JSON list of C-alpha atoms in Angstrom, two decimals:
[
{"chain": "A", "resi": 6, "resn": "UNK", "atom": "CA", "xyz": [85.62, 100.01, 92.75]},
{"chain": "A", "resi": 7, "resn": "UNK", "atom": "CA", "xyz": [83.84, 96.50, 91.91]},
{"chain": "A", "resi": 8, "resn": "UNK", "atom": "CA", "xyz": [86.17, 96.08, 88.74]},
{"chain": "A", "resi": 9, "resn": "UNK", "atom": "CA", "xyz": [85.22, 95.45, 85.76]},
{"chain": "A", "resi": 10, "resn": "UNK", "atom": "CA", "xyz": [81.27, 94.23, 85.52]},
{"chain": "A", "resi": 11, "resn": "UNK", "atom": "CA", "xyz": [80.15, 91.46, 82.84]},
{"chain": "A", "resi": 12, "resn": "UNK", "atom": "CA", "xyz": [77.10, 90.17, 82.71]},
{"chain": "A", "resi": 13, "resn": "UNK", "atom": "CA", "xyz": [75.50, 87.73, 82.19]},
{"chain": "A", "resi": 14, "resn": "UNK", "atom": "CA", "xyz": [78.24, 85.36, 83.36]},
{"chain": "A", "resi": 15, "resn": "UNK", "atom": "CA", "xyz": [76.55, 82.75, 81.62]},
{"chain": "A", "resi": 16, "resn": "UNK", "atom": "CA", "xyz": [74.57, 82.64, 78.39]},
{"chain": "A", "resi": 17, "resn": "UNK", "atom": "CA", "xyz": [73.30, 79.48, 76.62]},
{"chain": "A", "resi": 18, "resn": "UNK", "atom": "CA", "xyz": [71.75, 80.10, 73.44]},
{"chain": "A", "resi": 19, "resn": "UNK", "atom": "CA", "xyz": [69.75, 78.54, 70.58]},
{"chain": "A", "resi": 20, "resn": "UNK", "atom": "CA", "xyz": [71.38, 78.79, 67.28]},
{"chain": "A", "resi": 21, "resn": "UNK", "atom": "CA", "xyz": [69.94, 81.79, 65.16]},
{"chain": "A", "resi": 22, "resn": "UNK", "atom": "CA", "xyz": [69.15, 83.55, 68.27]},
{"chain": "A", "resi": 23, "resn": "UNK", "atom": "CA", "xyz": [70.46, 87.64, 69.58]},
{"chain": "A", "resi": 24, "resn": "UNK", "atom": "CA", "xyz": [72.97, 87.57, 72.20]},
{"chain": "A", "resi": 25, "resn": "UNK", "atom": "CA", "xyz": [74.25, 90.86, 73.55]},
{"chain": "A", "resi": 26, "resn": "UNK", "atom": "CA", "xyz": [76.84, 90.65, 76.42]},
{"chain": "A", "resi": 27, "resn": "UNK", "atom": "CA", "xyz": [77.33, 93.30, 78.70]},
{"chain": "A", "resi": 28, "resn": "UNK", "atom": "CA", "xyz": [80.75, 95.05, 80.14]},
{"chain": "A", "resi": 29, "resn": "UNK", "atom": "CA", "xyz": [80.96, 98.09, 82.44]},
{"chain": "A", "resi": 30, "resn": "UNK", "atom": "CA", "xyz": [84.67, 99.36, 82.55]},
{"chain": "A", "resi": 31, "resn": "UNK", "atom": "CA", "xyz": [86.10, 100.71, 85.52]},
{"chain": "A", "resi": 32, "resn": "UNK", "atom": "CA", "xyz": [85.57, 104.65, 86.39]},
{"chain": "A", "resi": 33, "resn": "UNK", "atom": "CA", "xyz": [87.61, 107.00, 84.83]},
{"chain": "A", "resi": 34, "resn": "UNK", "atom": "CA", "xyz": [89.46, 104.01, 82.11]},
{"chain": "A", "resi": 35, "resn": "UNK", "atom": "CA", "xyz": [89.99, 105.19, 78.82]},
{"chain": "A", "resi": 36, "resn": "UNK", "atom": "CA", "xyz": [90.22, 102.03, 76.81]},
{"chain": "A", "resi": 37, "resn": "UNK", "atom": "CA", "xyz": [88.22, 99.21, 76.85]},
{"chain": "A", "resi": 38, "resn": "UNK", "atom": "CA", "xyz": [88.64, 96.04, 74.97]},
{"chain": "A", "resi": 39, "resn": "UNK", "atom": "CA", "xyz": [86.87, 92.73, 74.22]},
{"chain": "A", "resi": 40, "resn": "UNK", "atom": "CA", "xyz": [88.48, 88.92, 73.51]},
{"chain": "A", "resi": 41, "resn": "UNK", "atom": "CA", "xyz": [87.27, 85.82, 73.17]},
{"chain": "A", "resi": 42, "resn": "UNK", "atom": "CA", "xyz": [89.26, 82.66, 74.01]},
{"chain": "A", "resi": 43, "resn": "UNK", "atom": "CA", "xyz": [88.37, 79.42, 72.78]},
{"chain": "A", "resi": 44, "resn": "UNK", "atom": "CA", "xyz": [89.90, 76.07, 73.37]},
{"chain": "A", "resi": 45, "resn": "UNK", "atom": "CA", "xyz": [90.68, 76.12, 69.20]},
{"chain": "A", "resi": 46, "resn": "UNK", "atom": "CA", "xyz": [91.09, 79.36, 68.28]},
{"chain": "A", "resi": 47, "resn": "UNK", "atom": "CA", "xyz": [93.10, 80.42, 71.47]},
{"chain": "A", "resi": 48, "resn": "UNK", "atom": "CA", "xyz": [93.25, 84.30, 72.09]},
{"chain": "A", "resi": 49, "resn": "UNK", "atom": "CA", "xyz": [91.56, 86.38, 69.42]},
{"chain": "A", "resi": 50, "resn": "UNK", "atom": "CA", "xyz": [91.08, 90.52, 70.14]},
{"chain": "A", "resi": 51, "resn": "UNK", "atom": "CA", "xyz": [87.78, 91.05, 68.61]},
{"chain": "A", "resi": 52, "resn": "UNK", "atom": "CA", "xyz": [87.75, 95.12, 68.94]},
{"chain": "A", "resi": 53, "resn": "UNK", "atom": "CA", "xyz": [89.03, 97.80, 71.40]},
{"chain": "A", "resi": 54, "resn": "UNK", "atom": "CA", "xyz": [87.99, 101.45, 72.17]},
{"chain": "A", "resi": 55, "resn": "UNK", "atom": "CA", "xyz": [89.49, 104.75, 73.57]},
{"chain": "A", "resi": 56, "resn": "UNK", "atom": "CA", "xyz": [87.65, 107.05, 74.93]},
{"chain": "A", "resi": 57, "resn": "UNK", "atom": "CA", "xyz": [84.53, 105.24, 73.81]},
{"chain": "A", "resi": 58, "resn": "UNK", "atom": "CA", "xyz": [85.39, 105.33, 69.92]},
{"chain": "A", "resi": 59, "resn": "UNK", "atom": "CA", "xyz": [86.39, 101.88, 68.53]},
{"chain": "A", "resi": 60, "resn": "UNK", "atom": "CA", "xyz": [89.81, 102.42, 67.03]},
{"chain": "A", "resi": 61, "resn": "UNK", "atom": "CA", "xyz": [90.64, 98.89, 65.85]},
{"chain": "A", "resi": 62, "resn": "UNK", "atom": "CA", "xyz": [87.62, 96.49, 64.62]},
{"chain": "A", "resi": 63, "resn": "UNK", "atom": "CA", "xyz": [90.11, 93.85, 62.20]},
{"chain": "A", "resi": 64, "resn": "UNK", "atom": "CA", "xyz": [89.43, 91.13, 65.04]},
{"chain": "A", "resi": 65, "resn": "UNK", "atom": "CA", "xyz": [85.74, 90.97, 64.78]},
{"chain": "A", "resi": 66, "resn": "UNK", "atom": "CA", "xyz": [85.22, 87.75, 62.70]},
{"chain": "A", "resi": 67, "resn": "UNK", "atom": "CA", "xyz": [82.12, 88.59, 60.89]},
{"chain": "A", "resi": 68, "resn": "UNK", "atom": "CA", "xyz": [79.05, 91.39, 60.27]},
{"chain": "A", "resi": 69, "resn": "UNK", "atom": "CA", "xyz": [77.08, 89.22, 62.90]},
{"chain": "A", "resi": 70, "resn": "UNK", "atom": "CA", "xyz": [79.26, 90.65, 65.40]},
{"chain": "A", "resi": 71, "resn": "UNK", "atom": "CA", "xyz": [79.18, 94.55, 66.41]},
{"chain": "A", "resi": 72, "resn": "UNK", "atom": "CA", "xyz": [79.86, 96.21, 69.55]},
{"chain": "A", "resi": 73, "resn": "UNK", "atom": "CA", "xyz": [79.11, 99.44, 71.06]},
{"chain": "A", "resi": 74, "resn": "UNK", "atom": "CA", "xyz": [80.61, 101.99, 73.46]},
{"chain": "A", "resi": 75, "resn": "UNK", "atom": "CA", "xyz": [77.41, 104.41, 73.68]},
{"chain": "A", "resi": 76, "resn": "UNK", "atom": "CA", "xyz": [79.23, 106.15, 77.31]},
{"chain": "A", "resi": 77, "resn": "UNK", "atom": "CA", "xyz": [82.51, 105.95, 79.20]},
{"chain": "A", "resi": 78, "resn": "UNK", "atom": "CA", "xyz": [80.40, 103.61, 81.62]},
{"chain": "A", "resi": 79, "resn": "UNK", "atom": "CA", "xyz": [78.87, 100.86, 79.50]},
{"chain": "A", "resi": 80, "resn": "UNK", "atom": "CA", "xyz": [79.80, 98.67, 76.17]},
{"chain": "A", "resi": 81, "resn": "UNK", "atom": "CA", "xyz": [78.04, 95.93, 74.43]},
{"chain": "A", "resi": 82, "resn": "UNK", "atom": "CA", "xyz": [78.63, 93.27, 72.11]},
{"chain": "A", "resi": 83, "resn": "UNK", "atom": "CA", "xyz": [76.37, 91.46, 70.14]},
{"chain": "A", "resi": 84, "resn": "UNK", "atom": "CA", "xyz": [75.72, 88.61, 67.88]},
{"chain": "A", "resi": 85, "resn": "UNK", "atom": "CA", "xyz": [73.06, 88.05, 65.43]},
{"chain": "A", "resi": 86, "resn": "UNK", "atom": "CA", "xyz": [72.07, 85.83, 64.42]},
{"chain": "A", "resi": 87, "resn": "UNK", "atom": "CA", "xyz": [74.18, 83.31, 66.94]},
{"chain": "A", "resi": 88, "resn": "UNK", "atom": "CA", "xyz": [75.83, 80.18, 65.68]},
{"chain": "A", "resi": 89, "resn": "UNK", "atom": "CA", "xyz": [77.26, 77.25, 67.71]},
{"chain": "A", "resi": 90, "resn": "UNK", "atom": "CA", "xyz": [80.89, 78.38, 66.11]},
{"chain": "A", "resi": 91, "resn": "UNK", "atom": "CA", "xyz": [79.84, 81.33, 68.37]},
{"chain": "A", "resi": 92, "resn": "UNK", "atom": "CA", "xyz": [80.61, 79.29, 71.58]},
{"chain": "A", "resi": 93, "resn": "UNK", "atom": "CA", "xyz": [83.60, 80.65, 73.67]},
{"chain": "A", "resi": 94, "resn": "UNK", "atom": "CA", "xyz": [84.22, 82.87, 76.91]},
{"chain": "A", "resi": 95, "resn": "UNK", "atom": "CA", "xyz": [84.21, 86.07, 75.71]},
{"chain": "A", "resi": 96, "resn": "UNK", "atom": "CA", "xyz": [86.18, 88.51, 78.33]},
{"chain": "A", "resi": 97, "resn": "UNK", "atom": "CA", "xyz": [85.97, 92.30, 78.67]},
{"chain": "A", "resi": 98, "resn": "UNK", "atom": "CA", "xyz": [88.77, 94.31, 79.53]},
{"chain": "A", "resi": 99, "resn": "UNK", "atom": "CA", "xyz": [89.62, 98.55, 80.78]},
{"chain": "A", "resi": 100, "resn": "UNK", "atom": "CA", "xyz": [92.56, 100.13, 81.31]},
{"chain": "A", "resi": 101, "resn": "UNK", "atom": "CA", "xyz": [94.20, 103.24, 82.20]},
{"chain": "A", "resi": 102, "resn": "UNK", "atom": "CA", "xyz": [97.71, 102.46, 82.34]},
{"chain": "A", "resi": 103, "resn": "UNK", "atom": "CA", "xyz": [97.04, 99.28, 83.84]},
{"chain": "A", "resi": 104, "resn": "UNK", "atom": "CA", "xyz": [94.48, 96.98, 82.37]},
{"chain": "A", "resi": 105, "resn": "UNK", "atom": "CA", "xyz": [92.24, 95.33, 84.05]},
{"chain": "A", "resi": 106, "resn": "UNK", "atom": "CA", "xyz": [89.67, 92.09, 83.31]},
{"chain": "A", "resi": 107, "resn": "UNK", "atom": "CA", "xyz": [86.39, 91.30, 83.84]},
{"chain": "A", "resi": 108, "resn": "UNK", "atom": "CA", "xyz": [85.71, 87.44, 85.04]},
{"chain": "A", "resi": 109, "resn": "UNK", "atom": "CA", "xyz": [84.17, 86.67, 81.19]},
{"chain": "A", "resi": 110, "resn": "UNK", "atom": "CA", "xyz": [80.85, 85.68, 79.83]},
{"chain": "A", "resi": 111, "resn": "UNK", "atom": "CA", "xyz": [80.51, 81.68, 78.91]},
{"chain": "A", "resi": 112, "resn": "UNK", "atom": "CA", "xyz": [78.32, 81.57, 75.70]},
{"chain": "A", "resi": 113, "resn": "UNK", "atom": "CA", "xyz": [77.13, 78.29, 74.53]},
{"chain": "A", "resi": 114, "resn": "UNK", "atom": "CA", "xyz": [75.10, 78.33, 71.28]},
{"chain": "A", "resi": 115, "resn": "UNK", "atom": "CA", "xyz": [73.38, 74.95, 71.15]},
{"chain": "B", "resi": 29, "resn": "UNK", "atom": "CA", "xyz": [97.67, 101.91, 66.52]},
{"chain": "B", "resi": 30, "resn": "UNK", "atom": "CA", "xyz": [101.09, 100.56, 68.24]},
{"chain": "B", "resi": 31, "resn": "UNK", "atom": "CA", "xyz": [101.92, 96.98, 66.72]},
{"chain": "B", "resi": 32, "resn": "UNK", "atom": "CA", "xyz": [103.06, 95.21, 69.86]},
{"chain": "B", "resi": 33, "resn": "UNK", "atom": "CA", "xyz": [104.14, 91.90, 68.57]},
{"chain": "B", "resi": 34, "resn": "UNK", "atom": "CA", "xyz": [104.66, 88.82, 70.35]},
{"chain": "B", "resi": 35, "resn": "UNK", "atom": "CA", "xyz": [106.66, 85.65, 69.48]},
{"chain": "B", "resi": 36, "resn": "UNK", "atom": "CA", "xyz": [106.68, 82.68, 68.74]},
{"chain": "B", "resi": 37, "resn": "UNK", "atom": "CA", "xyz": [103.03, 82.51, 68.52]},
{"chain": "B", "resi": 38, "resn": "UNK", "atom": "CA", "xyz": [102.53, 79.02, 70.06]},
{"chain": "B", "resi": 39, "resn": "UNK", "atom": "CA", "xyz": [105.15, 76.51, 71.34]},
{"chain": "B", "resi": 40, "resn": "UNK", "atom": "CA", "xyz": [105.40, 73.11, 72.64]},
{"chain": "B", "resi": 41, "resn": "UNK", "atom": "CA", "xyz": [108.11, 72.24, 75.39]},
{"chain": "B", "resi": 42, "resn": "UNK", "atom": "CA", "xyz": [108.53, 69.11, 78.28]},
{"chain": "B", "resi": 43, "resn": "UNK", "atom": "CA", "xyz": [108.34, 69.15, 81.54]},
{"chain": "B", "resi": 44, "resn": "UNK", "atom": "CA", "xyz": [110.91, 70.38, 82.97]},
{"chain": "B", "resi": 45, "resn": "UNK", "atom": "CA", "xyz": [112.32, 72.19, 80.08]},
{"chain": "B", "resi": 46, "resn": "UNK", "atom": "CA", "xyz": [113.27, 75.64, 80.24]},
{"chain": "B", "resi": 47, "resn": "UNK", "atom": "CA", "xyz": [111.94, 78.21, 77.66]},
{"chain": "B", "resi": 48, "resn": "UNK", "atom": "CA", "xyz": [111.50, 81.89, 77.16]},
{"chain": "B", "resi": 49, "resn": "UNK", "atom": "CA", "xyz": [109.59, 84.32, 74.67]},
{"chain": "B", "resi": 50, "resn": "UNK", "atom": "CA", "xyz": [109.14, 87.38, 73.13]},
{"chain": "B", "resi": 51, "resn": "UNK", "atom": "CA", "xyz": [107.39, 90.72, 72.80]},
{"chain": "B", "resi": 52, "resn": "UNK", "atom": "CA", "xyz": [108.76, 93.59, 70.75]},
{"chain": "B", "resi": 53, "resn": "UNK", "atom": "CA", "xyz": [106.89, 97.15, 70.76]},
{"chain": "B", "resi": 54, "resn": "UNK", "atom": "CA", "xyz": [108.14, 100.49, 69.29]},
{"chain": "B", "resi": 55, "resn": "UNK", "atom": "CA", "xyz": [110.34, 101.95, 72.15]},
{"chain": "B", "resi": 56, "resn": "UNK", "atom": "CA", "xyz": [109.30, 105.69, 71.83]},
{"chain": "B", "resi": 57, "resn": "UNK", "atom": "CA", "xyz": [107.16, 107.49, 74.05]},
{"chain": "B", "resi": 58, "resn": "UNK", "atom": "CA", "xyz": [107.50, 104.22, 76.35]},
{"chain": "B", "resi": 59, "resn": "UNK", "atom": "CA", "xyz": [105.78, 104.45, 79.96]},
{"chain": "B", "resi": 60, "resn": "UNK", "atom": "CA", "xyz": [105.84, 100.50, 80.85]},
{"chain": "B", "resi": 61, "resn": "UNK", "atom": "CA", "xyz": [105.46, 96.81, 79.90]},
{"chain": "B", "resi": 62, "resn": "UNK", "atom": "CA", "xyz": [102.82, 94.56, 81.54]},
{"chain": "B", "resi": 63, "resn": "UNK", "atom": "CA", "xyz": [103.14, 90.49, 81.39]},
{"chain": "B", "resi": 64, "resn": "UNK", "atom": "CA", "xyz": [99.58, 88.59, 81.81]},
{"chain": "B", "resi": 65, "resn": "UNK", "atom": "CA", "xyz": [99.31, 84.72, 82.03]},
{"chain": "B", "resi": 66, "resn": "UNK", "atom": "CA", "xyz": [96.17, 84.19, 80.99]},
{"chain": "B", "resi": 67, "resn": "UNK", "atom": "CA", "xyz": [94.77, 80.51, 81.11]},
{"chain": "B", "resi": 68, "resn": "UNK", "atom": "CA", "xyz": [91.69, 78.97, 79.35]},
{"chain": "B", "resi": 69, "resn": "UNK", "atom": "CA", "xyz": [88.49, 80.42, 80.92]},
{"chain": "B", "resi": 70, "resn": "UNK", "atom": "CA", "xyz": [89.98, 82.41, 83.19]},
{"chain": "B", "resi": 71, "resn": "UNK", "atom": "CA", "xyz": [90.47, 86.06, 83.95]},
{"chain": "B", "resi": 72, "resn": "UNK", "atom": "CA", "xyz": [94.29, 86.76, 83.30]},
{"chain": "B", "resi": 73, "resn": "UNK", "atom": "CA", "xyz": [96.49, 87.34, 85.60]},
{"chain": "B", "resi": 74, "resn": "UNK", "atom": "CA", "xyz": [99.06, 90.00, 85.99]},
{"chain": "B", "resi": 75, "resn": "UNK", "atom": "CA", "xyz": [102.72, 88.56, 86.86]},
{"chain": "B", "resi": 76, "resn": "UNK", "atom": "CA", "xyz": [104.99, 91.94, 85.53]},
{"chain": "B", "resi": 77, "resn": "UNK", "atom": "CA", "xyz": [104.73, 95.85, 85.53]},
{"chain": "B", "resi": 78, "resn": "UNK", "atom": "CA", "xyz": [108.25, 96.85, 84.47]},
{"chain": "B", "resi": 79, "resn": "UNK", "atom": "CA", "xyz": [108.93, 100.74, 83.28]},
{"chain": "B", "resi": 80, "resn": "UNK", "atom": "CA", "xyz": [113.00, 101.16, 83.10]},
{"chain": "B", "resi": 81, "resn": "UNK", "atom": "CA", "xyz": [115.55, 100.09, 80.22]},
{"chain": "B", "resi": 82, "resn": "UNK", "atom": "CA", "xyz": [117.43, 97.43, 82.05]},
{"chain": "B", "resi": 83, "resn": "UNK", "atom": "CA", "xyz": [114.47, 96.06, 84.80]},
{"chain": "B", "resi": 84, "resn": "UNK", "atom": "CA", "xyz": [114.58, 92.39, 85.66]},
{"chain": "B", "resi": 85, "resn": "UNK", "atom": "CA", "xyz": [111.13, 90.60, 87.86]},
{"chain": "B", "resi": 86, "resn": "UNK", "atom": "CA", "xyz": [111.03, 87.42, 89.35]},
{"chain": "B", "resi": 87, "resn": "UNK", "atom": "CA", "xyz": [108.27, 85.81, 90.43]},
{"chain": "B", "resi": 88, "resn": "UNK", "atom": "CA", "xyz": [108.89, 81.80, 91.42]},
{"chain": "B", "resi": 89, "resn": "UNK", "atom": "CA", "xyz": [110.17, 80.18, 88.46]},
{"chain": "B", "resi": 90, "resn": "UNK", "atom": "CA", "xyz": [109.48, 83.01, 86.00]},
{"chain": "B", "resi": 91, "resn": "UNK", "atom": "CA", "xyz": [111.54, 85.92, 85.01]},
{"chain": "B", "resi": 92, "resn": "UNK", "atom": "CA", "xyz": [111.21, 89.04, 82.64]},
{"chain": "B", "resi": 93, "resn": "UNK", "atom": "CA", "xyz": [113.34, 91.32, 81.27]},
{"chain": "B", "resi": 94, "resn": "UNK", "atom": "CA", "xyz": [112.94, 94.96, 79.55]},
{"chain": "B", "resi": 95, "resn": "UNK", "atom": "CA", "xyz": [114.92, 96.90, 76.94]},
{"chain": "B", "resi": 96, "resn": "UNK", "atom": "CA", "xyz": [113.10, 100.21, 76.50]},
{"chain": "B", "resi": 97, "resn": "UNK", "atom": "CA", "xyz": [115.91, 101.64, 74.23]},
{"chain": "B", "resi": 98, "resn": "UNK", "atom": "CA", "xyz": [115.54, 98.29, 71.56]},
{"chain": "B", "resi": 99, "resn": "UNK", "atom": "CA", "xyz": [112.10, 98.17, 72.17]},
{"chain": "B", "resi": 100, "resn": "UNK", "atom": "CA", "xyz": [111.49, 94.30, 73.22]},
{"chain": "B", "resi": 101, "resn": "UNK", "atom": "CA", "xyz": [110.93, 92.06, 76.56]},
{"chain": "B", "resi": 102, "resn": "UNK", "atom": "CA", "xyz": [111.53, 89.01, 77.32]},
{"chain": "B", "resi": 103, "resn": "UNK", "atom": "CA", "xyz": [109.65, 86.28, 79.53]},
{"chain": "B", "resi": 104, "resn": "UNK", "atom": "CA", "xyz": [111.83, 82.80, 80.76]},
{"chain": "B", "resi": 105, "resn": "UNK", "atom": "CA", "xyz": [110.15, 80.14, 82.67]},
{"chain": "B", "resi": 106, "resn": "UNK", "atom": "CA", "xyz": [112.28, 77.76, 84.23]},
{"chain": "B", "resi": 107, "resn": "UNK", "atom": "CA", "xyz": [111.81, 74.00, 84.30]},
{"chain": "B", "resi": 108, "resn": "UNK", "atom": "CA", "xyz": [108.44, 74.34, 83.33]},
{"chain": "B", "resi": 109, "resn": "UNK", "atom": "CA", "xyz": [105.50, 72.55, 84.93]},
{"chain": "B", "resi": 110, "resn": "UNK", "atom": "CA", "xyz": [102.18, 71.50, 83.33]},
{"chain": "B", "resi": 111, "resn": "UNK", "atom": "CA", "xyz": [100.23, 74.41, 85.52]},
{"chain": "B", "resi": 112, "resn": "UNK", "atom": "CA", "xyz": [102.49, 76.81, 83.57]},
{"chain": "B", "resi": 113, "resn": "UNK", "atom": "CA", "xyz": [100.55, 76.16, 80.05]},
{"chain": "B", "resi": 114, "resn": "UNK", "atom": "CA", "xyz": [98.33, 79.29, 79.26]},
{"chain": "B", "resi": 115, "resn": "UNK", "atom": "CA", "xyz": [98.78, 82.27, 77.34]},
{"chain": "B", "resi": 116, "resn": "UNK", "atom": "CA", "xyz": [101.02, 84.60, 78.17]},
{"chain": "B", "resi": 117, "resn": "UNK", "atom": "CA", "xyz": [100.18, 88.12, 76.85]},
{"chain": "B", "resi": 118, "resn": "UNK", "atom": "CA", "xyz": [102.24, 91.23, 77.17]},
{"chain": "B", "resi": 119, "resn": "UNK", "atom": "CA", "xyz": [100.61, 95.04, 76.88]},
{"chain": "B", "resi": 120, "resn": "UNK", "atom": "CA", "xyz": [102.48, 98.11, 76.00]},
{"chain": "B", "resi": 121, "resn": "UNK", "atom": "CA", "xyz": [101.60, 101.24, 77.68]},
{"chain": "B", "resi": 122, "resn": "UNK", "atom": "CA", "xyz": [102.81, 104.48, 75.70]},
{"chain": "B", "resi": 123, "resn": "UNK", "atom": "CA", "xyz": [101.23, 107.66, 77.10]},
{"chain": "B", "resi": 124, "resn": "UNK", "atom": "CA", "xyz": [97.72, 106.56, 78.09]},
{"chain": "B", "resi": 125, "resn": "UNK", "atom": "CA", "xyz": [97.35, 104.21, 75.40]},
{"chain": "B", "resi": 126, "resn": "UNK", "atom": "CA", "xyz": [97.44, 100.43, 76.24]},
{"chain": "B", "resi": 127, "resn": "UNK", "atom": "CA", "xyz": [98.32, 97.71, 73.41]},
{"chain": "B", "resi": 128, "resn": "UNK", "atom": "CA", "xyz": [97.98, 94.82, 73.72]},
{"chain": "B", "resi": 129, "resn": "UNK", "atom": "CA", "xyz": [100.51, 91.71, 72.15]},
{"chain": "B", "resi": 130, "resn": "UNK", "atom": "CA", "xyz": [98.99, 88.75, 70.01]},
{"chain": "B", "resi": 131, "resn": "UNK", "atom": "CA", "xyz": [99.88, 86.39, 72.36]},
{"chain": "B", "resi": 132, "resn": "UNK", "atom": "CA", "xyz": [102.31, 83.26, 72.82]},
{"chain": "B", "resi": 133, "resn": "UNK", "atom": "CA", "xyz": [100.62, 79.89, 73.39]},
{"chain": "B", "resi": 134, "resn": "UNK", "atom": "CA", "xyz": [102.68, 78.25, 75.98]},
{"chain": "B", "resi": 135, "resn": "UNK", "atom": "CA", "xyz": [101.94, 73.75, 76.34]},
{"chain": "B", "resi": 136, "resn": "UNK", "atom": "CA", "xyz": [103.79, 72.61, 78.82]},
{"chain": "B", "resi": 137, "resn": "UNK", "atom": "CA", "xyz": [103.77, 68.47, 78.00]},
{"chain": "B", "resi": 138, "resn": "UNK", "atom": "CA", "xyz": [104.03, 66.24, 81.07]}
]
């Protein structure tokens, strides 16, 4: 298995703009989760699923952010309208008693 | 949803100081405990997979302990260095459910 998939690796943005970022879990994971990590905030959990239903949403800072789970094989989250606040790595995650990460997606909003 | 807590949330220490933290998690229906250091824009890393009331790891200057029956684990770093400042995270596994901690903010000042 290649892991777990993010794409793109890199996104830089205008402000006001769509982003989606991509994560494909590993086969056969039942949870999935998404952070971002910034240099101020630190650590935040923005939203995790199990078995493709998101069970807790508190971390997602506001209604420009939503995420999706539409299979077992493929999650998005997105951000619209995009502000420069926005700007972190944002890292997906799967597990199945172990978790694995994805290598993160660098957003800049500029 | 499992409240796996983790403290203190961030800490300052020197050089060379030692220093050690916590996560608690509810110890019932316990399979194992998983330590991450994760540092800024970077995937985590896992340092600790420990399952039995009682289990000590080492790994160079870091240490954990577990106490299934209490419900909490400890992490020590010893003489810490200023490559040792990053998140450290710690996940609770309890049947095939996966929590994650909030995280302890670890600076390391030189």
């Amino acid at each position: 298995d290649a892991g777990v998939i993010q794409s793109p690796r890199h996104e830089v943005t205008e402000m006001g703009q769509e982003v989606t970022l991509r994560c494909k879990p590993i086969s056969g994971h039942n949870s999935l989760f998404w952070y971002r990590q910034t240099m101020m905030r630190g650590l935040e959990l923005l939203i995790y699923f199990n078995n493709n239903v998101p069970i807790d949403d508190s971390g997602m800072p506001e209604d420009r952010f939503s995420a999706k789970m539409p299979n077992a094989s493929f999650s998005t989250l997105k951000i619209q309208p995009s502000e420069p606040r926005d700007s972190a790595v944002y890292f997906c995650a799967s597990s199945w008693g172990e978790a694995f990460f994805g290598q993160g997606t660098r957003l800049t909003v500029v | 949803i499992l409240n796996v807590e983790q403290s203190p949330q961030s800490l300052h220490v020197q050089e060379g100081d030692s220093t050690n933290f916590t996560c608690s998690f509810p110890s019932s229906n316990f399979y194992a405990l998983h330590w991450y250091r994760w540092e800024t824009a970077k995937s985590p890393e896992a340092l600790f997979v420990m399952t039995l009331n009682g289990d000590e790891k080492k790994k160079g200057r870091i240490s954990a302990t577990l106490n299934t029956k209490e419900g909490y684990s400890y992490l020590y770093i010893k003489g810490s260095q200023p490559e040792d400042s990053a998140t450290y995270l710690c996940a609770c596994l309890t049947g095939n459910q996966f929590y994650f901690g909030t995280g302890t903010s670890l600076t390391v000042i030189p």
